[in-house]
Short mmCIF file of C-alpha atoms in Angstrom, two decimals:
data_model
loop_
_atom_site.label_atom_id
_atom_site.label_comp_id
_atom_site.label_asym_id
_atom_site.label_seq_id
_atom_site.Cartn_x
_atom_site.Cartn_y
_atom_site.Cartn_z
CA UNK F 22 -5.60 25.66 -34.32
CA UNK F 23 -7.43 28.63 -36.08
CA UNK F 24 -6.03 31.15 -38.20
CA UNK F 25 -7.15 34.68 -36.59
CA UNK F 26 -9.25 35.66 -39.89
CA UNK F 27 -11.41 32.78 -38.73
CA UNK F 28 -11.15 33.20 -35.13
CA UNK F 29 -12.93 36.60 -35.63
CA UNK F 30 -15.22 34.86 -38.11
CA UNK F 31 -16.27 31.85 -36.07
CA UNK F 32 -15.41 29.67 -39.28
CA UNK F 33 -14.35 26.63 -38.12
CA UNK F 34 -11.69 25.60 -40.85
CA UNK F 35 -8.12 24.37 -39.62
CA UNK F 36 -5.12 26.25 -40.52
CA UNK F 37 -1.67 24.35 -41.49
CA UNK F 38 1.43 26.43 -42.19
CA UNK F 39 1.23 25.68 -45.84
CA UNK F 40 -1.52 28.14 -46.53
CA UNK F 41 -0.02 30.59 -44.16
CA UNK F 42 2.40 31.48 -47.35
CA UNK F 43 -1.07 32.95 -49.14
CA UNK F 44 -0.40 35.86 -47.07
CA UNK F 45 2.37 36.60 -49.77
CA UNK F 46 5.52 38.21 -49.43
CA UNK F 47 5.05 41.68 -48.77
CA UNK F 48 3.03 41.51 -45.93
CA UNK F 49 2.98 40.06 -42.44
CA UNK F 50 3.03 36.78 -42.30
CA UNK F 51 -0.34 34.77 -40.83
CA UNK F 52 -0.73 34.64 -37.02
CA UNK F 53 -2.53 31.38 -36.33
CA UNK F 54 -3.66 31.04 -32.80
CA UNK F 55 -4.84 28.55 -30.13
CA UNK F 56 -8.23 27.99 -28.64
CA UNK F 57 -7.39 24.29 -26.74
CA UNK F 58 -5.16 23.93 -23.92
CA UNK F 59 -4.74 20.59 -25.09
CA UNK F 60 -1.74 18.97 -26.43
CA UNK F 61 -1.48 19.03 -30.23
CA UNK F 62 0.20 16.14 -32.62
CA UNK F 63 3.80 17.42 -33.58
CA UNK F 64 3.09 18.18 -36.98
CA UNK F 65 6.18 17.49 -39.46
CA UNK F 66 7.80 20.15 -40.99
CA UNK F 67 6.20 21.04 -44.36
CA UNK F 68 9.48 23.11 -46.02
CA UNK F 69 12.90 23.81 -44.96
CA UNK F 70 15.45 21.75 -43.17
CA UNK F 71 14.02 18.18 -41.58
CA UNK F 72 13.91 17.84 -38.13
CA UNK F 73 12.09 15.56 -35.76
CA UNK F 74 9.19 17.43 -33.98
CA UNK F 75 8.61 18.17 -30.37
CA UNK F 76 5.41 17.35 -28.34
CA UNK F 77 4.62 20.91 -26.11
CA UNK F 78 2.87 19.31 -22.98
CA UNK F 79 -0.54 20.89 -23.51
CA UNK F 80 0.13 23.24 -25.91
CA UNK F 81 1.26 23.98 -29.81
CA UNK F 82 3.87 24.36 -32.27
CA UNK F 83 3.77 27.99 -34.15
CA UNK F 84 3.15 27.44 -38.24
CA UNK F 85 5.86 29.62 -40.04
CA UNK F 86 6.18 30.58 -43.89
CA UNK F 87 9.40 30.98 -45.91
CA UNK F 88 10.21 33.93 -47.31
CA UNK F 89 13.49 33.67 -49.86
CA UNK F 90 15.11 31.19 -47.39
CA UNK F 91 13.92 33.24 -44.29
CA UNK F 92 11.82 31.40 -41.90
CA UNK F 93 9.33 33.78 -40.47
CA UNK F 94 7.11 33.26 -37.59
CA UNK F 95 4.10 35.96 -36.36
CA UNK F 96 3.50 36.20 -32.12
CA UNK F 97 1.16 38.51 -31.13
CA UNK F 98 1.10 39.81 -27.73
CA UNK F 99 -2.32 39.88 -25.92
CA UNK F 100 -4.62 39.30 -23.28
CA UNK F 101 -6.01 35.32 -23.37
CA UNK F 102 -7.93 32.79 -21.24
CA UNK F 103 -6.04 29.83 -20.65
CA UNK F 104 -7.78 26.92 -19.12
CA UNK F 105 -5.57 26.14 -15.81
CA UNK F 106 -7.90 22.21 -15.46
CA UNK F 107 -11.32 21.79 -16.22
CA UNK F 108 -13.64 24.10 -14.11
CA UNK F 109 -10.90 26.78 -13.16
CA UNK F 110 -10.37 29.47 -16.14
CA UNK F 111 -7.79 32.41 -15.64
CA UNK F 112 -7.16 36.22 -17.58
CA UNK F 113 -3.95 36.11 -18.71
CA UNK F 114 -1.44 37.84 -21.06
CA UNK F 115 0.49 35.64 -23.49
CA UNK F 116 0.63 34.79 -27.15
CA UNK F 117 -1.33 33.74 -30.07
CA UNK F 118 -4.64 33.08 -28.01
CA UNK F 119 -2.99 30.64 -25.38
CA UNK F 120 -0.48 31.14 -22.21
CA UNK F 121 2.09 29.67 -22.43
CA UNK F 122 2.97 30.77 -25.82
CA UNK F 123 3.27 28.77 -28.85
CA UNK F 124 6.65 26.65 -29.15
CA UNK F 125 8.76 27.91 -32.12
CA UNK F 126 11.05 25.47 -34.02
CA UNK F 127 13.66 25.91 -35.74
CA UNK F 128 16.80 24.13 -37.39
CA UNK F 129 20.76 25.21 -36.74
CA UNK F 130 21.53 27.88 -39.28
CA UNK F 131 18.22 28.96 -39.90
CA UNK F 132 17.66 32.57 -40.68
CA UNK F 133 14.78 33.06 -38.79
CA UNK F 134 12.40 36.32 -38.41
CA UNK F 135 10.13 37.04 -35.79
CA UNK F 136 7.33 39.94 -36.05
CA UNK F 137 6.00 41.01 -32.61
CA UNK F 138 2.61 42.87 -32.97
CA UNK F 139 1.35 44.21 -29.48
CA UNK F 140 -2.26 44.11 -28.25
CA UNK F 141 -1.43 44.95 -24.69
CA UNK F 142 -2.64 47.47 -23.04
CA UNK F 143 0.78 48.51 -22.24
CA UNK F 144 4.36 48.47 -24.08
CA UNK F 145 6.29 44.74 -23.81
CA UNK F 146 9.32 43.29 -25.98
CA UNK F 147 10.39 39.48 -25.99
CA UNK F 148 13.69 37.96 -24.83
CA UNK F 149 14.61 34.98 -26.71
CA UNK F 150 16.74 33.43 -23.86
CA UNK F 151 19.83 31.24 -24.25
CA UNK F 152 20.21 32.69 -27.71
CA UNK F 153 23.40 33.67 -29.16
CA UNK F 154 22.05 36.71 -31.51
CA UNK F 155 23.30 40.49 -32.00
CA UNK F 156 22.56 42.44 -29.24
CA UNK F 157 19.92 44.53 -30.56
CA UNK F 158 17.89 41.51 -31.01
CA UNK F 159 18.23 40.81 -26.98
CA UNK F 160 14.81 42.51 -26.54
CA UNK F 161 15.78 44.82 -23.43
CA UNK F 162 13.41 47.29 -23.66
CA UNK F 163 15.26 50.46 -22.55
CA UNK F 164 19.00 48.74 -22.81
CA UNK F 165 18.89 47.18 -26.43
CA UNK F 166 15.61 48.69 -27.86
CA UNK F 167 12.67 50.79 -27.16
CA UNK F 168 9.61 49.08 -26.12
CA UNK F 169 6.88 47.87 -28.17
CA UNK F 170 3.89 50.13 -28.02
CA UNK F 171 0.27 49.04 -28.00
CA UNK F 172 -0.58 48.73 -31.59
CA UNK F 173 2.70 48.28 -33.10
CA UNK F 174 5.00 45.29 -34.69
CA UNK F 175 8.85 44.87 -34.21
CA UNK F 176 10.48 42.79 -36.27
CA UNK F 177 13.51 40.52 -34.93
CA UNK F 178 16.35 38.99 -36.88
CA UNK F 179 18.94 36.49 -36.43
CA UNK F 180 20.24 32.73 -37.06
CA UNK F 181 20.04 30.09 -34.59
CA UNK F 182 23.16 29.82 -34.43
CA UNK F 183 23.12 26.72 -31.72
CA UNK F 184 20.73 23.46 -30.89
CA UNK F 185 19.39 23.10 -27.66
CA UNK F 186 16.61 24.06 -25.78
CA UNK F 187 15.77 27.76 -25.21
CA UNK F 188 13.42 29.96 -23.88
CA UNK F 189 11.07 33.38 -24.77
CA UNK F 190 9.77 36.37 -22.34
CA UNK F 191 9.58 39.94 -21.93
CA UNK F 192 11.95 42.14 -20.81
CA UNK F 193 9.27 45.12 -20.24
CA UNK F 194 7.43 45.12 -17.27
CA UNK F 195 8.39 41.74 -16.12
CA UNK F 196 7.40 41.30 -12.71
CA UNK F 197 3.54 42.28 -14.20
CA UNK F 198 4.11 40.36 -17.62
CA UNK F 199 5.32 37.71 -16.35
CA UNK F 200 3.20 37.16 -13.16
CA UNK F 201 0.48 37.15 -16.03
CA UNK F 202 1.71 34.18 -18.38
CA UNK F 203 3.66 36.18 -21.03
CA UNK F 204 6.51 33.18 -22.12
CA UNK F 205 6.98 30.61 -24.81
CA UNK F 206 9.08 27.72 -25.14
CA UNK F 207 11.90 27.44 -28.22
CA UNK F 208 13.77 24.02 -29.86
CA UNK F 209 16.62 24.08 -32.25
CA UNK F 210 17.10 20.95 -33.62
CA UNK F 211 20.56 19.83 -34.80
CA UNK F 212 21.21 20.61 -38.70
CA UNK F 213 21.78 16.81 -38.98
CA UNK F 214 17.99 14.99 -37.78
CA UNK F 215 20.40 11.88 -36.84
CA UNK F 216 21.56 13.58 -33.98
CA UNK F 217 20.22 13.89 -30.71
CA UNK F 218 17.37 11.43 -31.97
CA UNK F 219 14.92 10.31 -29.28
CA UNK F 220 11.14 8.70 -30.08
CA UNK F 221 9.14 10.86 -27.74
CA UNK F 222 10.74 14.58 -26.77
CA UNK F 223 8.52 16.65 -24.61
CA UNK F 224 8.33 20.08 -23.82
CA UNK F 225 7.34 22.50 -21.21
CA UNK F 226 7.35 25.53 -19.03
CA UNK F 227 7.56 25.50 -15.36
CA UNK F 228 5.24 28.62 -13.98
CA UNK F 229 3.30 29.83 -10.90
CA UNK F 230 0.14 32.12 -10.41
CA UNK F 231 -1.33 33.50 -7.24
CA UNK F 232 -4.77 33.79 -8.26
CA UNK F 233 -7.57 33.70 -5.20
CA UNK F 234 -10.07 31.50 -5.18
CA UNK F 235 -13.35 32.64 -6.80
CA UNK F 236 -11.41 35.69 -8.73
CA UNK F 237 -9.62 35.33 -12.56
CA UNK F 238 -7.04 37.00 -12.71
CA UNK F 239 -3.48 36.74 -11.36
CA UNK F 240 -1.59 39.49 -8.13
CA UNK F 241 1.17 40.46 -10.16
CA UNK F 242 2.94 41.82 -7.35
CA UNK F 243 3.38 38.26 -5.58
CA UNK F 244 7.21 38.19 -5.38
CA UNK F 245 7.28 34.38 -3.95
CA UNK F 246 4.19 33.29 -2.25
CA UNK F 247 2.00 31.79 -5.26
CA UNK F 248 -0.78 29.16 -4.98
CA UNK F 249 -1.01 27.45 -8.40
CA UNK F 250 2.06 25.19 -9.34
CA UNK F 251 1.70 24.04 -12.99
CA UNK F 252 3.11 22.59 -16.19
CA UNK F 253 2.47 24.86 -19.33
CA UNK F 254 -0.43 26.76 -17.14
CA UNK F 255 -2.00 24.05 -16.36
CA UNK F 256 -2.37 21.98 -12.66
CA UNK F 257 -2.95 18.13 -12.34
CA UNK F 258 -5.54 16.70 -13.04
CA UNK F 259 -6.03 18.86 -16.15
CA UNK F 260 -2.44 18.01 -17.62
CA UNK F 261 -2.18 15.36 -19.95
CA UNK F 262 -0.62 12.50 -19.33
CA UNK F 263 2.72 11.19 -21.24
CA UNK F 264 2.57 8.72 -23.77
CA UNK F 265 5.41 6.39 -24.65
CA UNK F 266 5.87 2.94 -25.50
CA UNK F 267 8.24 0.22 -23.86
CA UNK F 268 11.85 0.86 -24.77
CA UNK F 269 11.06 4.23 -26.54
CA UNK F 270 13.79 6.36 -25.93
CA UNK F 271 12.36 9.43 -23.97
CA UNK F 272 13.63 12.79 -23.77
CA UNK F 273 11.79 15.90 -21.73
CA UNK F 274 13.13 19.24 -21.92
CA UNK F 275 11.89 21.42 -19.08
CA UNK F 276 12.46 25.48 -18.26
CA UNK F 277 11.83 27.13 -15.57
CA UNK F 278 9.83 30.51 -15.56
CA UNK F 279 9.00 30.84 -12.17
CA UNK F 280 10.34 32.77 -8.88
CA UNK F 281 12.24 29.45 -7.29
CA UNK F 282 13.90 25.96 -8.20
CA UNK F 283 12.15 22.62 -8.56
CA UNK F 284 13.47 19.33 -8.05
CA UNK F 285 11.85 17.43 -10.91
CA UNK F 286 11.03 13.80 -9.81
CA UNK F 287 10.66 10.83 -12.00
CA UNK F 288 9.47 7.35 -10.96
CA UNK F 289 10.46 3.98 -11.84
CA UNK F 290 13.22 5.08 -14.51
CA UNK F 291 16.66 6.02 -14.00
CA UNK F 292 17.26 8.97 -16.38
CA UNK F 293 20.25 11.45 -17.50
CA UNK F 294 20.77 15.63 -17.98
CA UNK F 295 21.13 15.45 -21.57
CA UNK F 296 20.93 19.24 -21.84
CA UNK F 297 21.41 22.11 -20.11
CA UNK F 298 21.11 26.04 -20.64
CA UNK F 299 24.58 25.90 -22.86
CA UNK F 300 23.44 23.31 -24.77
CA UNK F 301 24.02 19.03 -24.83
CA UNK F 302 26.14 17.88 -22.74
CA UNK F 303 28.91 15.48 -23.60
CA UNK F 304 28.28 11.53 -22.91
CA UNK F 305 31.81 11.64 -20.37
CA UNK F 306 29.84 14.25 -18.27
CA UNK F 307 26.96 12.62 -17.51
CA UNK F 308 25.58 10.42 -14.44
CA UNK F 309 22.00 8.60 -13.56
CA UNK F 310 19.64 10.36 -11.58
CA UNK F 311 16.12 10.14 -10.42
CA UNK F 312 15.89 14.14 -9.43
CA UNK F 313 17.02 16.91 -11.22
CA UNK F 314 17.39 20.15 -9.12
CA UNK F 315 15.76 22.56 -12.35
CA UNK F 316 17.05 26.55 -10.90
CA UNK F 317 15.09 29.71 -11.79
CA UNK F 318 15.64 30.74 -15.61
CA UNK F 319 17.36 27.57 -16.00
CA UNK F 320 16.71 24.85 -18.82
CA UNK F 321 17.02 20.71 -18.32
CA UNK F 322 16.61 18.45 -21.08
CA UNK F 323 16.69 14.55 -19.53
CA UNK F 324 16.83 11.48 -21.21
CA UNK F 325 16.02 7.68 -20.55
CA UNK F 326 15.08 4.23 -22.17
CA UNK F 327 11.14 3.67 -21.48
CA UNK F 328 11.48 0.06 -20.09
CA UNK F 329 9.27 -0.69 -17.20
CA UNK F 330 5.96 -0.41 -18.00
CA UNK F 331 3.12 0.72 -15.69
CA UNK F 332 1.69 4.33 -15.05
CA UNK F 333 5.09 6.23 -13.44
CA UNK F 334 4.29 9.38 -11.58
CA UNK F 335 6.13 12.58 -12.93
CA UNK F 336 6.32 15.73 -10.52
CA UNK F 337 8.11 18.51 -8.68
CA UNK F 338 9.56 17.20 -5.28
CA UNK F 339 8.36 20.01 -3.33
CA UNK F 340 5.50 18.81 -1.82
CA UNK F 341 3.72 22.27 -1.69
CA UNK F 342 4.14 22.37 -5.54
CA UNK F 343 1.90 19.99 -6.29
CA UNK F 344 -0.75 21.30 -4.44
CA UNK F 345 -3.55 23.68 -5.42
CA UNK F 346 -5.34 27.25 -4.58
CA UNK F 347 -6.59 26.49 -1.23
CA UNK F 348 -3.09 25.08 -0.15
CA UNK F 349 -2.21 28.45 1.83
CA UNK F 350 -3.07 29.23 5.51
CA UNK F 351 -4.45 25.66 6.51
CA UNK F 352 -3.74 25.69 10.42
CA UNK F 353 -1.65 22.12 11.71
CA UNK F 354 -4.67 20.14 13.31
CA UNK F 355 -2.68 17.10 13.33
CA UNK F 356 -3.97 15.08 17.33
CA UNK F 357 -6.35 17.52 17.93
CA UNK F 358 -9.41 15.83 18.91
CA UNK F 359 -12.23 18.74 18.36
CA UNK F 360 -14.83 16.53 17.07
CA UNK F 361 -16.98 18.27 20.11
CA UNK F 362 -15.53 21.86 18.27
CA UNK F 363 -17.17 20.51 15.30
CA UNK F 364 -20.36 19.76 15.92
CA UNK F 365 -21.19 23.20 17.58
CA UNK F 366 -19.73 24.58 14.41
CA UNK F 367 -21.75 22.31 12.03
CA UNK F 368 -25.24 23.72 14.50
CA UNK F 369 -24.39 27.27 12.98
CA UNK F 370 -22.26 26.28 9.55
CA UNK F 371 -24.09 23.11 7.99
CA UNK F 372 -21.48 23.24 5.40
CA UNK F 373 -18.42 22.80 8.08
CA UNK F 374 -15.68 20.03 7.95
CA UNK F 375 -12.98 18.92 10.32
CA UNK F 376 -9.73 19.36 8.81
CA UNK F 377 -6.57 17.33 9.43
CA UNK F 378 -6.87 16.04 12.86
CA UNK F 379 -5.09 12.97 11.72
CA UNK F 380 -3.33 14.21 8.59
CA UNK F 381 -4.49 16.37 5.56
CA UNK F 382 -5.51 13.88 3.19
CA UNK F 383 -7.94 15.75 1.29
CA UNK F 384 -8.61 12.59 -1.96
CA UNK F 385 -12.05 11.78 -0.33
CA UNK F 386 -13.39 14.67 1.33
CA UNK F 387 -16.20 16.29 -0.60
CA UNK F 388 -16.18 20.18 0.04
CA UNK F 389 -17.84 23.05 -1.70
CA UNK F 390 -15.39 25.44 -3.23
CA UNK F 391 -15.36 28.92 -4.21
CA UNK F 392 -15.66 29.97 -8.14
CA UNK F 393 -13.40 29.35 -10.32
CA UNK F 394 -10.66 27.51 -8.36
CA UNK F 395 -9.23 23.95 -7.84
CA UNK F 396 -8.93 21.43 -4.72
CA UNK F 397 -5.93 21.88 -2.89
CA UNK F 398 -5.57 17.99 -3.75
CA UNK F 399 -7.76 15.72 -6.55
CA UNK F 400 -7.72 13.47 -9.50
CA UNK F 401 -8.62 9.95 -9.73
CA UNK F 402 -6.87 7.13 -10.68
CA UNK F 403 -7.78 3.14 -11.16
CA UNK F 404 -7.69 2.90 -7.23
CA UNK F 405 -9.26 5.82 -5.89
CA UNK F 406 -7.70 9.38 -5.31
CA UNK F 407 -4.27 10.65 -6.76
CA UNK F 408 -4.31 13.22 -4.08
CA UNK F 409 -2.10 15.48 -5.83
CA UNK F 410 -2.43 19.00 -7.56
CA UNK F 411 -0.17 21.69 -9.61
CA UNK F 412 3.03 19.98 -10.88
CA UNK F 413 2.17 16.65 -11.35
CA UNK F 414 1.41 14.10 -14.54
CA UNK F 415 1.85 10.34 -15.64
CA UNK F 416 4.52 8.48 -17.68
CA UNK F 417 2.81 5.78 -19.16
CA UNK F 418 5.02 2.82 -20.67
CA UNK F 419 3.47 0.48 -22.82
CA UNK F 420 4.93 -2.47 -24.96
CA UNK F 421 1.83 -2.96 -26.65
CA UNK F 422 1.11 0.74 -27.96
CA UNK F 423 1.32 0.56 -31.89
CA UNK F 424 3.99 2.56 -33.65
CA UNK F 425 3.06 5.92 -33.91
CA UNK F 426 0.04 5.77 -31.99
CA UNK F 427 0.60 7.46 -29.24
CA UNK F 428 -2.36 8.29 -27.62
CA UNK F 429 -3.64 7.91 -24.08
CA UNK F 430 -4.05 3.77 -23.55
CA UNK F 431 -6.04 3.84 -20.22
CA UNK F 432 -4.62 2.92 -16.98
CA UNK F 433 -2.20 0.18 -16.19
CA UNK F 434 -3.42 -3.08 -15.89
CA UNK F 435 -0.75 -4.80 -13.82
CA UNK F 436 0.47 -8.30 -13.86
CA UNK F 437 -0.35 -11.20 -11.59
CA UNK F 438 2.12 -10.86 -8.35
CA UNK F 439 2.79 -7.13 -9.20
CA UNK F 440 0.31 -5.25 -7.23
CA UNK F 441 1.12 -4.11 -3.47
CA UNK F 442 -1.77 -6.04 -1.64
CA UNK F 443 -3.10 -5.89 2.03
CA UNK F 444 -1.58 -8.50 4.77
CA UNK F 445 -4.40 -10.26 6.36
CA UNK F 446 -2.90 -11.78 9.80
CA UNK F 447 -3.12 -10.38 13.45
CA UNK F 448 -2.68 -6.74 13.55
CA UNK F 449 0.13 -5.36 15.66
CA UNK F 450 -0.37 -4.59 19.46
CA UNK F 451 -0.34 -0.62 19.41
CA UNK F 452 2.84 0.95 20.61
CA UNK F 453 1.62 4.28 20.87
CA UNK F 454 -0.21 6.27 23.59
CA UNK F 455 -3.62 7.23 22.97
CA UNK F 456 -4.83 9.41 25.30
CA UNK F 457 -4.70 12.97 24.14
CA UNK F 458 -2.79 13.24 20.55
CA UNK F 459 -3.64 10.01 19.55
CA UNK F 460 -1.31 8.18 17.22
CA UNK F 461 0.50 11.00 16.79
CA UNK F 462 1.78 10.85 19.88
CA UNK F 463 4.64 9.45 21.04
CA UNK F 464 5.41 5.80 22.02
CA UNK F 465 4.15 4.22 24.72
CA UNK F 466 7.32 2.47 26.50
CA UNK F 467 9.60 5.38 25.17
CA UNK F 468 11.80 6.72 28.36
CA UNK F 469 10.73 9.98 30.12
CA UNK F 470 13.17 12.51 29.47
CA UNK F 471 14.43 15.07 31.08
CA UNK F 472 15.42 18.59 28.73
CA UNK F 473 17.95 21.19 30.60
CA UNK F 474 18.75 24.04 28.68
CA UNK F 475 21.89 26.09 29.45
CA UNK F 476 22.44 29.24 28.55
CA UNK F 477 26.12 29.56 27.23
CA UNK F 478 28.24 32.58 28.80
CA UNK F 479 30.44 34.59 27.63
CA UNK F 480 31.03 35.25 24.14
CA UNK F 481 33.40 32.07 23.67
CA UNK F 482 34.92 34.06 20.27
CA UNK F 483 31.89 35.06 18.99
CA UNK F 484 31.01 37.99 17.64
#
């Protein structure tokens, strides 16, 4: 994290919210920004009321100063890059040098103001979602305020009045804004630490980009059809994994920013809704689940007891989600034998490759790509390819992590008589026909039958 004095600089000097108060009273408070997408240590709160820190999935906390018992935070609006995985960079809008947005934190009954300075090319506002707050703090532009010119600061005002998990956008130009990565996360703890207390409580955005291969910036006017899937703004393999150890109590709060809903998909662990977008919900209320159905513009906080070690796979359950950029217009090849097609092809295309004439695994095939985009399907793991993309990541559970280190212990190394192996006796006789579609054709004794189609008459009460 650099302050912006040194950003512009190039000094090289870290930035803590203590010496964000040098910026004294009468003037704007510091806006510290970003320049890694990766995930940065919860730092604990230097002033104010205690609470126990969040960890934003690839991303940042916002410093703040006080100011006579006010918090006060700075966001300012402008164009970034945000890394979406290593070797794939995108133009973006957002806050504070990354997209997503810094994560603001707060504490029930904090006063807390928010100045908004705008270096976009065009007027925006912010939305703090969920909140309870007056009304001209809603950030409309046009319904609750005008909007924020290029060049200007707004100032917002109000007491978070309720824990929970919450969200920020605009509310100017949103289909554009948006489209482009303008949003932030936001956590208000309970007033007393005690409550609510987890070990490990992660945070992040849901959100979608349609950005071609071999271009940098995102179509804004894609209403549904968009090709990267990520956590935070950023697709597997480039998200970090999660870090717990064995019986850690785990929470993850999740909102979703994007155009459609996303069943959220833990393995190995049993785990409850904790939260939703009106706040905890009570103990009576609550039921184990493996999936969480996570609705547009909705918020999910889960919870669960970290006891099965091993390296758990976290994702969205819509397959198509956790692909990448090149996951659109792939024609079904599936029993097509056109290894004859191919080899003409490859006399005039050296480059040319076959496919998915048995399936579209995609974890060992070598390929070039365009610029600046991502396999529809990559990262490695201890046994070979992960084939997965977008919305995807790791738990990992270990007992033998020491307290408070939670950084990234390697892969799992299992324990004897754990580890799905091969069987080594006689194959099976096939049971499939194998002339024409192969083995995706249908079986070989299966009965011949016979389709007849009648068309119904009369309308039968239809209408």
């Amino acid at each position: 994290m650099r302050s912006r004095r040194d950003f512009f600089t190039g000094a090289a000097a870290l930035v803590g919210a203590g010496l964000v108060s040098r910026a004294g009273a009468a003037t704007l408070p510091e806006a510290p920004i970003m320049s890694s997408a990766a995930t940065q240590p919860p730092p604990p709160p230097p002033n104010g009321r205690p609470y126990n820190p969040v960890v934003t999935l690839n991303g940042w906390s916002l410093p703040w100063r006080m100011n006579n018992g006010v918090k006060e935070f700075h966001l300012i609006a402008e164009p970034v890059v945000r890394e979406i995985a290593p070797g794939m960079k995108a133009n973006l809008w957002g806050y504070n040098g990354q997209s997503p947005g810094p994560t603001i934190e707060v504490v029930e009954g904090d006063r807390v103001r928010i100045f908004v300075t705008n270096r976009l090319p065009e007027h925006t506002s912010i939305h703090w979602h969920g909140q309870r707050l007056p009304n001209g703090m809603d950030g409309v532009t046009g319904l609750t305020q005008p909007g924020i010119q290029p060049g200007k600061t707004f100032v917002y005002e109000f007491v978070a009045r309720r824990p929970g998990t919450f969200m920020y956008h605009p509310h100017a130009d949103e289909m554009v804004q948006m489209a482009m990565g303008m949003m932030g996360f936001w956590v208000t703890h309970p007033r007393n630490p005690a409550q609510h207390r987890v070990d490990r409580d992660f945070v992040f955005l849901l959100n979608a980009y349609d950005i071609d291969p071999g271009s940098y910036t995102p179509r804004v006017n894609e209403m549904l059809n968009f090709n990267l899937w990520t956590f935070n703004s950023r697709a597997f393999p480039g998200i970090d994994t999660m870090n717990v150890r064995r019986n850690d109590r785990v929470r993850i709060r999740v909102g979703n920013l994007t155009m459609t809903n996303h069943p959220i998909h833990v393995h190995g662990h049993e785990f409850e809704v904790t939260g939703t977008d009106g706040g905890w919900t009570r103990p009576e209320s609550r039921w184990p689940e493996v999936t969480t159905d996570v609705a547009v513009g909705q918020m999910r906080a889960i919870e669960f007891i970290a006891d099965e070690p091993g390296d758990w796979a976290f994702h969205c359950h819509k397959s198509h989600h956790t692909m990448n950029a090149m996951g659109h217009d792939v024609p079904n090849l599936i029993g097509v034998d056109h290894r004859g097609v191919a080899e003409k092809i490859a006399r005039l295309v050296p480059d040319y490759m076959v496919m998915g004439d048995k399936g579209g695994s995609m974890g060992d095939m070598e390929m070039p790509l365009p610029d600046n985009t991502l396999p529809m399907m990559t990262g490695q793991g201890p046994f070979g390819g992960v084939e997965m993309g977008g919305m995807f990541t790791v738990l990992k559970v270990r007992k033998d992590q020491k307290p408070g280190d939670y950084s990234d212990p390697g892969w799992y190394r299992h324990p004897p008589g754990t580890l799905a192996y091969e069987w080594k006796g006689e194959p099976p006789a096939a049971l499939r026909k194998q002339d024409a579609g192969g083995q995706s054709m249908p079986a070989a004794n299966a009965p011949e039958v016979e389709v007849t189609v009648r068309k119904p008459t009369g309308h039968q009460g239809h209408h």
